CSV table of C-alpha atoms in Angstrom, one decimal:
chain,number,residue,atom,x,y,z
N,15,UNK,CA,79.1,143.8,17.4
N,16,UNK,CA,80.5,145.4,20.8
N,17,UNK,CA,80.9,149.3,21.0
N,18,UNK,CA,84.4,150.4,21.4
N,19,UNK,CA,85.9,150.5,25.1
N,20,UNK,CA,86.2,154.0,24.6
N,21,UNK,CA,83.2,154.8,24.4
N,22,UNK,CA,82.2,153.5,27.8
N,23,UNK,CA,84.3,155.6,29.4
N,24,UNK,CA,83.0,158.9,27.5
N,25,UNK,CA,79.6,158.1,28.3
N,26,UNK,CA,79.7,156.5,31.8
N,27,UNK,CA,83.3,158.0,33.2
N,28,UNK,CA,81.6,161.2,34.9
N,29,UNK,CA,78.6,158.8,37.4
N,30,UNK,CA,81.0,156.4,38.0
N,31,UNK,CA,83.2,158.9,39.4
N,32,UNK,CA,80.1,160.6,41.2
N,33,UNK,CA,79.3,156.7,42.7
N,34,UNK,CA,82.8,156.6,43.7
N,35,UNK,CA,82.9,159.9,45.3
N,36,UNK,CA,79.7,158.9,46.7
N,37,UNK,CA,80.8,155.9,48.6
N,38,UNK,CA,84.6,157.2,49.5
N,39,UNK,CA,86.8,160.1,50.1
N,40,UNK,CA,88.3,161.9,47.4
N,41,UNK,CA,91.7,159.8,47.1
N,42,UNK,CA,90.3,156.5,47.6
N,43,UNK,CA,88.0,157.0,44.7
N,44,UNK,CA,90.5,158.5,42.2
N,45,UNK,CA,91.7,154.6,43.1
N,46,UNK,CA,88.2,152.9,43.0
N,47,UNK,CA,87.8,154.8,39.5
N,48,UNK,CA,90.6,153.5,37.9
N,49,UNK,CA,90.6,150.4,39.2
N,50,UNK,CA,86.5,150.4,38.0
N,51,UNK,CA,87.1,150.5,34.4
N,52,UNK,CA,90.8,148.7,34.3
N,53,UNK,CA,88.2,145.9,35.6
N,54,UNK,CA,85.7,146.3,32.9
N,55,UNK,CA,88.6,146.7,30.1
N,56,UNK,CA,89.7,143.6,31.5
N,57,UNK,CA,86.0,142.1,31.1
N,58,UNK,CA,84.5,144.2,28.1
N,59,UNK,CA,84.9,141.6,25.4
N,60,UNK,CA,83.2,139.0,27.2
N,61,UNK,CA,80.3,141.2,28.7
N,62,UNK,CA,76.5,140.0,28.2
N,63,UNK,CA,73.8,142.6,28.3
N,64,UNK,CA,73.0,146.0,27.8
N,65,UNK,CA,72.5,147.3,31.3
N,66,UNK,CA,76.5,149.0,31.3
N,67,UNK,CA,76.0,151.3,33.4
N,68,UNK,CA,74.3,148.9,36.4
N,69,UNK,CA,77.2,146.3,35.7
N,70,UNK,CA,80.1,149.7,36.0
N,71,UNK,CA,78.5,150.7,39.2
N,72,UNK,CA,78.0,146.7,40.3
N,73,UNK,CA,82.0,146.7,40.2
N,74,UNK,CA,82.7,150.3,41.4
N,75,UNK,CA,80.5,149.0,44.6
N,76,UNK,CA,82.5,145.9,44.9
N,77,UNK,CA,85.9,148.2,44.2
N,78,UNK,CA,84.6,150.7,47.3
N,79,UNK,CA,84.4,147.5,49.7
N,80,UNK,CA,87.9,146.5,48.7
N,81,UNK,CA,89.5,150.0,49.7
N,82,UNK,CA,87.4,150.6,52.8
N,83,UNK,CA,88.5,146.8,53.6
N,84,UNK,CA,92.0,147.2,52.9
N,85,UNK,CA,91.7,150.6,54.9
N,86,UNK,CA,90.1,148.3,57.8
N,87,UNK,CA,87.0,150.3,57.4
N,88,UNK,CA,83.8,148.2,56.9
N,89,UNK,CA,80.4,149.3,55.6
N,90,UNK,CA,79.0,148.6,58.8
N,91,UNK,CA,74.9,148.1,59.2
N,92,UNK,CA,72.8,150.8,59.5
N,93,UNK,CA,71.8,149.7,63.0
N,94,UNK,CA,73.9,150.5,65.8
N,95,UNK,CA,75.8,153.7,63.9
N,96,UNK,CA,75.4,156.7,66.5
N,97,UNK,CA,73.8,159.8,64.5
N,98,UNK,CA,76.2,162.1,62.9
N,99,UNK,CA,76.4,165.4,64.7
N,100,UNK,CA,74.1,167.9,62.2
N,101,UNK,CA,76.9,171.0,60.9
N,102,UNK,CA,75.5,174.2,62.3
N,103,UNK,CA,72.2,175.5,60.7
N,104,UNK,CA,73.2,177.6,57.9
N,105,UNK,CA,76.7,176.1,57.3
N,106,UNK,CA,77.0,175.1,53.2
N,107,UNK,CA,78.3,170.9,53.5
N,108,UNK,CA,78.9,169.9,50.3
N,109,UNK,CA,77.1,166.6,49.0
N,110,UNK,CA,80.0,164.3,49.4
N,111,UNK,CA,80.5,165.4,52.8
N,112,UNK,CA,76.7,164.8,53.7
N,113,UNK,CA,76.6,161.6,52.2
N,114,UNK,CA,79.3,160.1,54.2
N,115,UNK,CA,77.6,161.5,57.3
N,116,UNK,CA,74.6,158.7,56.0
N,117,UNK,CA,74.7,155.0,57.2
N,118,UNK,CA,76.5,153.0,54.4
N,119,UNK,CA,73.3,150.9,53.2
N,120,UNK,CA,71.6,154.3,52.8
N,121,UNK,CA,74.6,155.6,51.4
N,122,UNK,CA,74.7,153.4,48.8
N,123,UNK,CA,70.8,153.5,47.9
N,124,UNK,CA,71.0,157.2,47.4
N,125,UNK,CA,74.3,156.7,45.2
N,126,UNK,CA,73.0,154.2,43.3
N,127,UNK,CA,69.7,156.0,43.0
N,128,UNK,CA,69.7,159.4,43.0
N,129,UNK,CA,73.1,159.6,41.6
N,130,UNK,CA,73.7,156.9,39.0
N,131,UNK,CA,70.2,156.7,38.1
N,132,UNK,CA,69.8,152.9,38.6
N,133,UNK,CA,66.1,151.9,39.1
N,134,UNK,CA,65.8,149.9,42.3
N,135,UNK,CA,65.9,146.4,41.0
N,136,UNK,CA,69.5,147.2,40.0
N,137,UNK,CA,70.3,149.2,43.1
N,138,UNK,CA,69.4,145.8,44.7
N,139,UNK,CA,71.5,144.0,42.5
N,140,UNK,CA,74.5,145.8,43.2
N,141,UNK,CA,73.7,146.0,47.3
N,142,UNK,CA,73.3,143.0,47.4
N,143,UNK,CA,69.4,143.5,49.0
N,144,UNK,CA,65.5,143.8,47.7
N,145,UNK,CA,64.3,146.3,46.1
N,146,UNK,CA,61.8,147.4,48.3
N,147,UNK,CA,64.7,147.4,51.0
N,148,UNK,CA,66.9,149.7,48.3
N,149,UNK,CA,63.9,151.9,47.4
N,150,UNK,CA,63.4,152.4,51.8
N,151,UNK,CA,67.3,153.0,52.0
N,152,UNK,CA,67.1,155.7,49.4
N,153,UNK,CA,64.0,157.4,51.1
N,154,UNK,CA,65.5,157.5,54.6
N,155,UNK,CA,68.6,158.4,53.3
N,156,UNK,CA,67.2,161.6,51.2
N,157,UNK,CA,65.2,162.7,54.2
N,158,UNK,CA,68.2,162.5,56.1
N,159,UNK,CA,70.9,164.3,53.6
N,160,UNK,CA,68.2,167.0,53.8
N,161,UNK,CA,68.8,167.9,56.9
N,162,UNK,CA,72.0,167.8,56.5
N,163,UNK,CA,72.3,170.0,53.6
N,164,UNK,CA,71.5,173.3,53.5
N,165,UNK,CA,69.6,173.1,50.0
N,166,UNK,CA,68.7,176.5,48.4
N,167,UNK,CA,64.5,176.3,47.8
N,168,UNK,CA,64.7,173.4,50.4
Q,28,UNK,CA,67.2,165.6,42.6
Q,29,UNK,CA,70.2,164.1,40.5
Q,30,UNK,CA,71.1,167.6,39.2
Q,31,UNK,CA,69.9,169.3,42.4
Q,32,UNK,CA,72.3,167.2,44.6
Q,33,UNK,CA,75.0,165.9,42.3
Q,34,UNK,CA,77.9,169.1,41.4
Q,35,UNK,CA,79.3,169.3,38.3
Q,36,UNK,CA,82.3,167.6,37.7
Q,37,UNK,CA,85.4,169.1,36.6
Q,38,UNK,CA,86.6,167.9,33.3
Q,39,UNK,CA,90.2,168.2,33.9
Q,40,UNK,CA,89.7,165.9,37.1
Q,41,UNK,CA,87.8,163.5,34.3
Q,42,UNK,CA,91.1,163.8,32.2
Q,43,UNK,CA,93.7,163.2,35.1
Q,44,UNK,CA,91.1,159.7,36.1
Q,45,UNK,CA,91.3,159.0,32.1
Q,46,UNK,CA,95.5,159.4,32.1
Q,47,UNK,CA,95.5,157.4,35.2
Q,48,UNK,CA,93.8,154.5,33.5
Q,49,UNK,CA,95.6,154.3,30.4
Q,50,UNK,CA,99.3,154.2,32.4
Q,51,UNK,CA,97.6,151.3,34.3
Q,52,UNK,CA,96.6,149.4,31.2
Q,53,UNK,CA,99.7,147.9,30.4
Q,54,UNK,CA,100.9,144.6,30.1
Q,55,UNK,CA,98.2,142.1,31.3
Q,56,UNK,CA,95.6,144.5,31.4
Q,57,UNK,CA,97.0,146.1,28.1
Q,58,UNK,CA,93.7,146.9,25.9
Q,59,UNK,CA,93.2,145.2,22.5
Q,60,UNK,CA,94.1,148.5,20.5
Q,61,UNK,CA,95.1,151.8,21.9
Q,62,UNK,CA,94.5,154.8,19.2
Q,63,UNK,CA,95.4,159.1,19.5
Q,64,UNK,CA,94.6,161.3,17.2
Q,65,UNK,CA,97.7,163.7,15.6
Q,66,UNK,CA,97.2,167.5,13.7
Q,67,UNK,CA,99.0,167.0,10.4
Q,68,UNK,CA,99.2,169.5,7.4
Q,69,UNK,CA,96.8,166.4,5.3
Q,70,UNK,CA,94.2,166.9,8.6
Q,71,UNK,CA,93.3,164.9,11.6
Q,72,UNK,CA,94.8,161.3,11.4
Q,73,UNK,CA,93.8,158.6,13.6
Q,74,UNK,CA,96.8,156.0,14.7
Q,75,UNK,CA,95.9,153.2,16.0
Q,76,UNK,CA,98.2,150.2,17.9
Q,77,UNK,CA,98.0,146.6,19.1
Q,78,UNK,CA,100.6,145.4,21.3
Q,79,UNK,CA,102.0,144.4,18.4
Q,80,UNK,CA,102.8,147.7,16.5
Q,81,UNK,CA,100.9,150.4,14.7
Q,82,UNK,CA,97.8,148.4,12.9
Q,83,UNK,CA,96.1,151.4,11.2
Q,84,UNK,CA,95.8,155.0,10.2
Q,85,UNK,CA,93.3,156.8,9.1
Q,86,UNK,CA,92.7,159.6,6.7
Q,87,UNK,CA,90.1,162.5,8.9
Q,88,UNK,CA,87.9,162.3,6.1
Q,89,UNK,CA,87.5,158.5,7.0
Q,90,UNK,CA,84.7,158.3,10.0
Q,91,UNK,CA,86.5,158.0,12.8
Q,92,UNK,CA,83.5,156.8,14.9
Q,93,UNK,CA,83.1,154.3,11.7
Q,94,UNK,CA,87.1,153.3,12.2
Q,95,UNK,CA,86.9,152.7,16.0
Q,96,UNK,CA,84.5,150.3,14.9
Q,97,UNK,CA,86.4,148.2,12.6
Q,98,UNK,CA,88.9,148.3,14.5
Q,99,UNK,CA,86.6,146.9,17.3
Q,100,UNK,CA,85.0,144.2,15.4
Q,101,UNK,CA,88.4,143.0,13.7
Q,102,UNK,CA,91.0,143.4,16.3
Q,103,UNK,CA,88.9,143.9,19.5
Q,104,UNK,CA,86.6,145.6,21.2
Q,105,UNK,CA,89.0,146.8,24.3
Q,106,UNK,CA,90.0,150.1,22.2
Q,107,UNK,CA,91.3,152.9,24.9
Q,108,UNK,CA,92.4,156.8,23.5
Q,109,UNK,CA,95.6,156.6,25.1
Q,110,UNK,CA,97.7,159.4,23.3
Q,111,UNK,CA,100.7,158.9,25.7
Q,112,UNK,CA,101.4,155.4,24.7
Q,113,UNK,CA,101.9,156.4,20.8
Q,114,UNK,CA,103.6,159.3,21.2
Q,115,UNK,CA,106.8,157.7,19.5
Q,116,UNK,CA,104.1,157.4,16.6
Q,117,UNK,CA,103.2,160.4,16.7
Q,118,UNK,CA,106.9,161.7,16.2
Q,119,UNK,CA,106.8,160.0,13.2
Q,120,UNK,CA,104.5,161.8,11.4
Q,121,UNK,CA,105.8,165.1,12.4
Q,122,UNK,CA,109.2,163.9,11.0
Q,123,UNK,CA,107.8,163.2,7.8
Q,124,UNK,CA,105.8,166.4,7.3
Q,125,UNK,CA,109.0,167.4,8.2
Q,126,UNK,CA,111.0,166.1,4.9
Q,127,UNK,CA,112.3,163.1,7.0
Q,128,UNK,CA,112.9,160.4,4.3
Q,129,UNK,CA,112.5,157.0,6.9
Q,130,UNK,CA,112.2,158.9,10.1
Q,131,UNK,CA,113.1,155.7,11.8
Q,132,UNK,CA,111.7,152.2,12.1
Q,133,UNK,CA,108.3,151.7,13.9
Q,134,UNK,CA,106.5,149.2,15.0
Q,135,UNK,CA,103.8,147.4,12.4
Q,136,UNK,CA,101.1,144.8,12.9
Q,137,UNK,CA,99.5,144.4,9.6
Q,138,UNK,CA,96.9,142.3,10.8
Q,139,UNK,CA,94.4,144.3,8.9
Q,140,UNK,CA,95.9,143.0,5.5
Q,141,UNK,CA,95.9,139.4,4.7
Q,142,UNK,CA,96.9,136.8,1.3
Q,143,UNK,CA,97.6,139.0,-1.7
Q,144,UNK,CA,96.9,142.3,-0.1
Q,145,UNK,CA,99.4,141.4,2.9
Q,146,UNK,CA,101.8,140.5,0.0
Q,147,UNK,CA,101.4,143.7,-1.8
Q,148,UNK,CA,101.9,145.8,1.6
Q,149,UNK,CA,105.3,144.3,2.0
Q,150,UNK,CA,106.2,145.3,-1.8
Q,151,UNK,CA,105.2,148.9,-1.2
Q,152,UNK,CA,107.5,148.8,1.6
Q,153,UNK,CA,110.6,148.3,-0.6
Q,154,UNK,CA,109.5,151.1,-2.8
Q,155,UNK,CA,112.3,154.0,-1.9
Q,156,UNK,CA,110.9,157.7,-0.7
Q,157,UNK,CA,110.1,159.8,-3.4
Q,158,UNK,CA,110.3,157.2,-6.1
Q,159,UNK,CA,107.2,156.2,-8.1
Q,160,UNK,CA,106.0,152.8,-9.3
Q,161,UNK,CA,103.0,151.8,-11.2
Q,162,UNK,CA,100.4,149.7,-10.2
Q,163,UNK,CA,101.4,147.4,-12.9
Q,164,UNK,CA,105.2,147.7,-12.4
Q,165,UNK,CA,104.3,146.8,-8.7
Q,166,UNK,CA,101.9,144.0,-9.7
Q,167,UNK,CA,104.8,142.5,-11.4
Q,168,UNK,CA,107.1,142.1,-8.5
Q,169,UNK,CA,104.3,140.3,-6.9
Q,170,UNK,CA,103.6,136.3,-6.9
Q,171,UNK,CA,101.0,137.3,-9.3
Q,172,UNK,CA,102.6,139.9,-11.7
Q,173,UNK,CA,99.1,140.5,-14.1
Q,174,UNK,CA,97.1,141.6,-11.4
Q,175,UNK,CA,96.8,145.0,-11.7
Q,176,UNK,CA,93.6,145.5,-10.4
Q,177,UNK,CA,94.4,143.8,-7.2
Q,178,UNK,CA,97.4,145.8,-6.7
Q,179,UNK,CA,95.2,148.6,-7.1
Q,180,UNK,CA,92.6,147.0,-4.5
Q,181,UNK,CA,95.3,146.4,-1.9
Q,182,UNK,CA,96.8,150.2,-2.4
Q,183,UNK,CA,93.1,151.3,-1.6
Q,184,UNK,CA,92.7,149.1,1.5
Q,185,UNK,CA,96.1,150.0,2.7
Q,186,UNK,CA,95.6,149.9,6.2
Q,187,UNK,CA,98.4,151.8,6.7
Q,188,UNK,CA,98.5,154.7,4.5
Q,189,UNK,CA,101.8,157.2,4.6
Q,190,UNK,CA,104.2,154.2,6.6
Q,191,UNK,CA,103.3,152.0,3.9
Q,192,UNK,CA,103.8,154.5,1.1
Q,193,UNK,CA,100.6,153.3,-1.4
Q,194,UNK,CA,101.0,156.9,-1.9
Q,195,UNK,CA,103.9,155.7,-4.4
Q,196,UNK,CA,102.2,154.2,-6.7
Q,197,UNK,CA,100.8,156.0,-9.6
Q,198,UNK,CA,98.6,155.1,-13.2
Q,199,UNK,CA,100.8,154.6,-16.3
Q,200,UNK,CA,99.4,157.3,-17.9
Q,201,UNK,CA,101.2,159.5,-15.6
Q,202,UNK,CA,98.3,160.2,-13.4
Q,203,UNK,CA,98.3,159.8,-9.5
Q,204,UNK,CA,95.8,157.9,-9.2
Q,205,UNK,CA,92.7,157.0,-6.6
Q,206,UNK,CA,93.7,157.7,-2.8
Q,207,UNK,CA,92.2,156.9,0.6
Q,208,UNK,CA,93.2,160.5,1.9
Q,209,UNK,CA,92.0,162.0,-1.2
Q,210,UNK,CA,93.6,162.5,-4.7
Q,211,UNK,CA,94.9,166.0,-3.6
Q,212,UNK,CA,96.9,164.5,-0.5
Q,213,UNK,CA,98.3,162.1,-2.8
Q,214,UNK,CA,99.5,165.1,-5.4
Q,215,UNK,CA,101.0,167.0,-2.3
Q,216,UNK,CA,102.6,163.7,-0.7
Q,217,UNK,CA,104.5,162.9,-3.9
Q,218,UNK,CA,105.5,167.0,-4.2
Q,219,UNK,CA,106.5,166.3,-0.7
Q,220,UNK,CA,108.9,163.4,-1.3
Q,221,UNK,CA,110.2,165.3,-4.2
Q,222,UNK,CA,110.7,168.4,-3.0
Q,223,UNK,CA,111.1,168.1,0.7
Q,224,UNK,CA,108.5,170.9,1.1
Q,225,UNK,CA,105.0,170.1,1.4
Q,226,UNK,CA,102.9,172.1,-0.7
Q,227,UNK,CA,99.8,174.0,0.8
């Protein structure tokens, strides 16, 4: 007996629109949203499991790469990306903005993470790494956002 | 850290992502059943639509959560809310509120019904607003005209209450009879028809 699509999009709408956000600029993941649970519509009657929320961010990942491909931007490795200029101390940059300021593997960890709440064994499911490697991509990435972010009780 | 970091999202940017999904779920990636709710002077009603046509409604006192289900284990679990889509449906019940006698032809899957009771649903649909038949005098116009009871069963599992007017058919006795949307409904629905002014 499968739950109504519906009521996958109630429940899980709002973090797959944060992981989307997360991992692209605002327009581009109005796009990866839609085209997230137009996906899983597609899929929902054959779906095994009841990890749903690790299998919607698994294809919001996947939908990310295809707009930053089709945009000719990659997720590049984390080696090799110069360090993002930190704003001026004191100046308020929001979360998003932070987080695309991160190398995309600890991007994603933090996303996946912090964000969507997926332990790390999923987080490496979707990244397509281990999980020690996701749970050391989500530490470095933290530590970085919070210099980046001017966090009230920091 | 998830609520420390994360800002709330605005609902109406949740809404305008929802709308954007259901005008992309057409055609190939249409959904098994797409459903809206409608405000009608009998309460909430549930509509719900296969590719096809118009499958069910639903009476608010029936569990909505409980008809999603159904619907989900009979027709398919691919059910979006998609309120745009079955606005056309929608129109149809305000028209009949309204007084309108057929206000025009919609759309019906009757998937939900099957063998007798599939049988009995097409009867009911050559019974004339604001006439009345009994459940005998319907039975009898059927492929099995004693039975009664079975008529009766079918009128209660009407998938389709108010388009396919069960609400027509009344006890011998002069008495309206059981109703899925409640016994009252069925008094006002008939004063309705009669009338052409709902009572409160």
């Amino acid at each position: 007996m499968r739950e109504p699509f519906e009521h996958v999009v109630a429940e899980h709408g709002e973090t797959v629109w944060r992981v989307c956000r997360g991992l692209l600029p605002e327009h581009d993941a109005e796009d990866a949203w839609s085209e997230t649970f137009l996906s899983a519509l597609g899929a929902w009657d054959r779906f095994e499991g009841d990890r749903v929320r690790g299998w919607l961010v698994t294809i919001a990942h996947r939908k990310a790469l295809d707009l930053l491909r089709a945009s000719s931007r990659t997720l590049t490795p984390e080696e090799g990306v110069p360090d993002s200029p930190v704003p001026p101390r004191g100046r308020d940059l929001d979360l998003w903005a932070a987080l695309a300021r991160l190398p995309d593997g600890q991007r994603a960890a933090v996303v996946h993470h912090h964000i969507a709440g997926l332990p790390f064994d999923e987080v490496a499911l979707v990244t397509g790494t281990s999980s020690v490697a996701a749970r050391k991509a989500a530490s470095d990435g933290v530590r970085r956002l919070r210099t980046l972010l001017v966090l009230e009780d920091a | 850290m998830t609520t420390r970091f994360t800002p709330p999202t605005d609902p109406r940017l949740l809404a305008r992502l929802h709308e954007r999904l259901e005008s992309r779920a057409i055609g190939v990636h249409a959904p098994d059943v797409h459903y809206r709710t409608v405000d009608s002077p009998v309460g909430r009603l549930l509509i719900a639509a296969t590719e096809a046509g118009v499958a069910r409604v639903a009476f608010e006192r029936e569990d909505e959560e409980a008809v999603l289900q159904s619907l989900a284990d009979r027709i398919g679990p691919r059910i979006l809310r998609s309120p745009a889509r079955l606005d056309a449906a929608a129109r149809w019940f305000d028209a009949y509120f309204a007084g309108a006698h057929d206000p025009f032809r919609m759309p019906l899957d009757t998937r939900l019904a099957r063998g007798f009771r599939l049988e009995v649903l097409g009867r009911l649909q050559d019974v004339p607003y604001g006439q009345r038949v009994s459940y005998a005098a319907l039975a009898a116009r059927t492929s099995s005209p004693r039975a009664v009871r079975a008529v009766g069963t079918a009128c209660a599992t009407n998938p389709l209450p108010l388009v396919i007017p069960c609400h027509r058919v009344t006890r011998s006795d002069g008495s309206v009879g059981a109703y899925l949307g409640g016994a009252e409904t069925k008094v006002r629905l008939l004063a309705l028809e009669a009338t052409g002014v709902l009572p409160s």
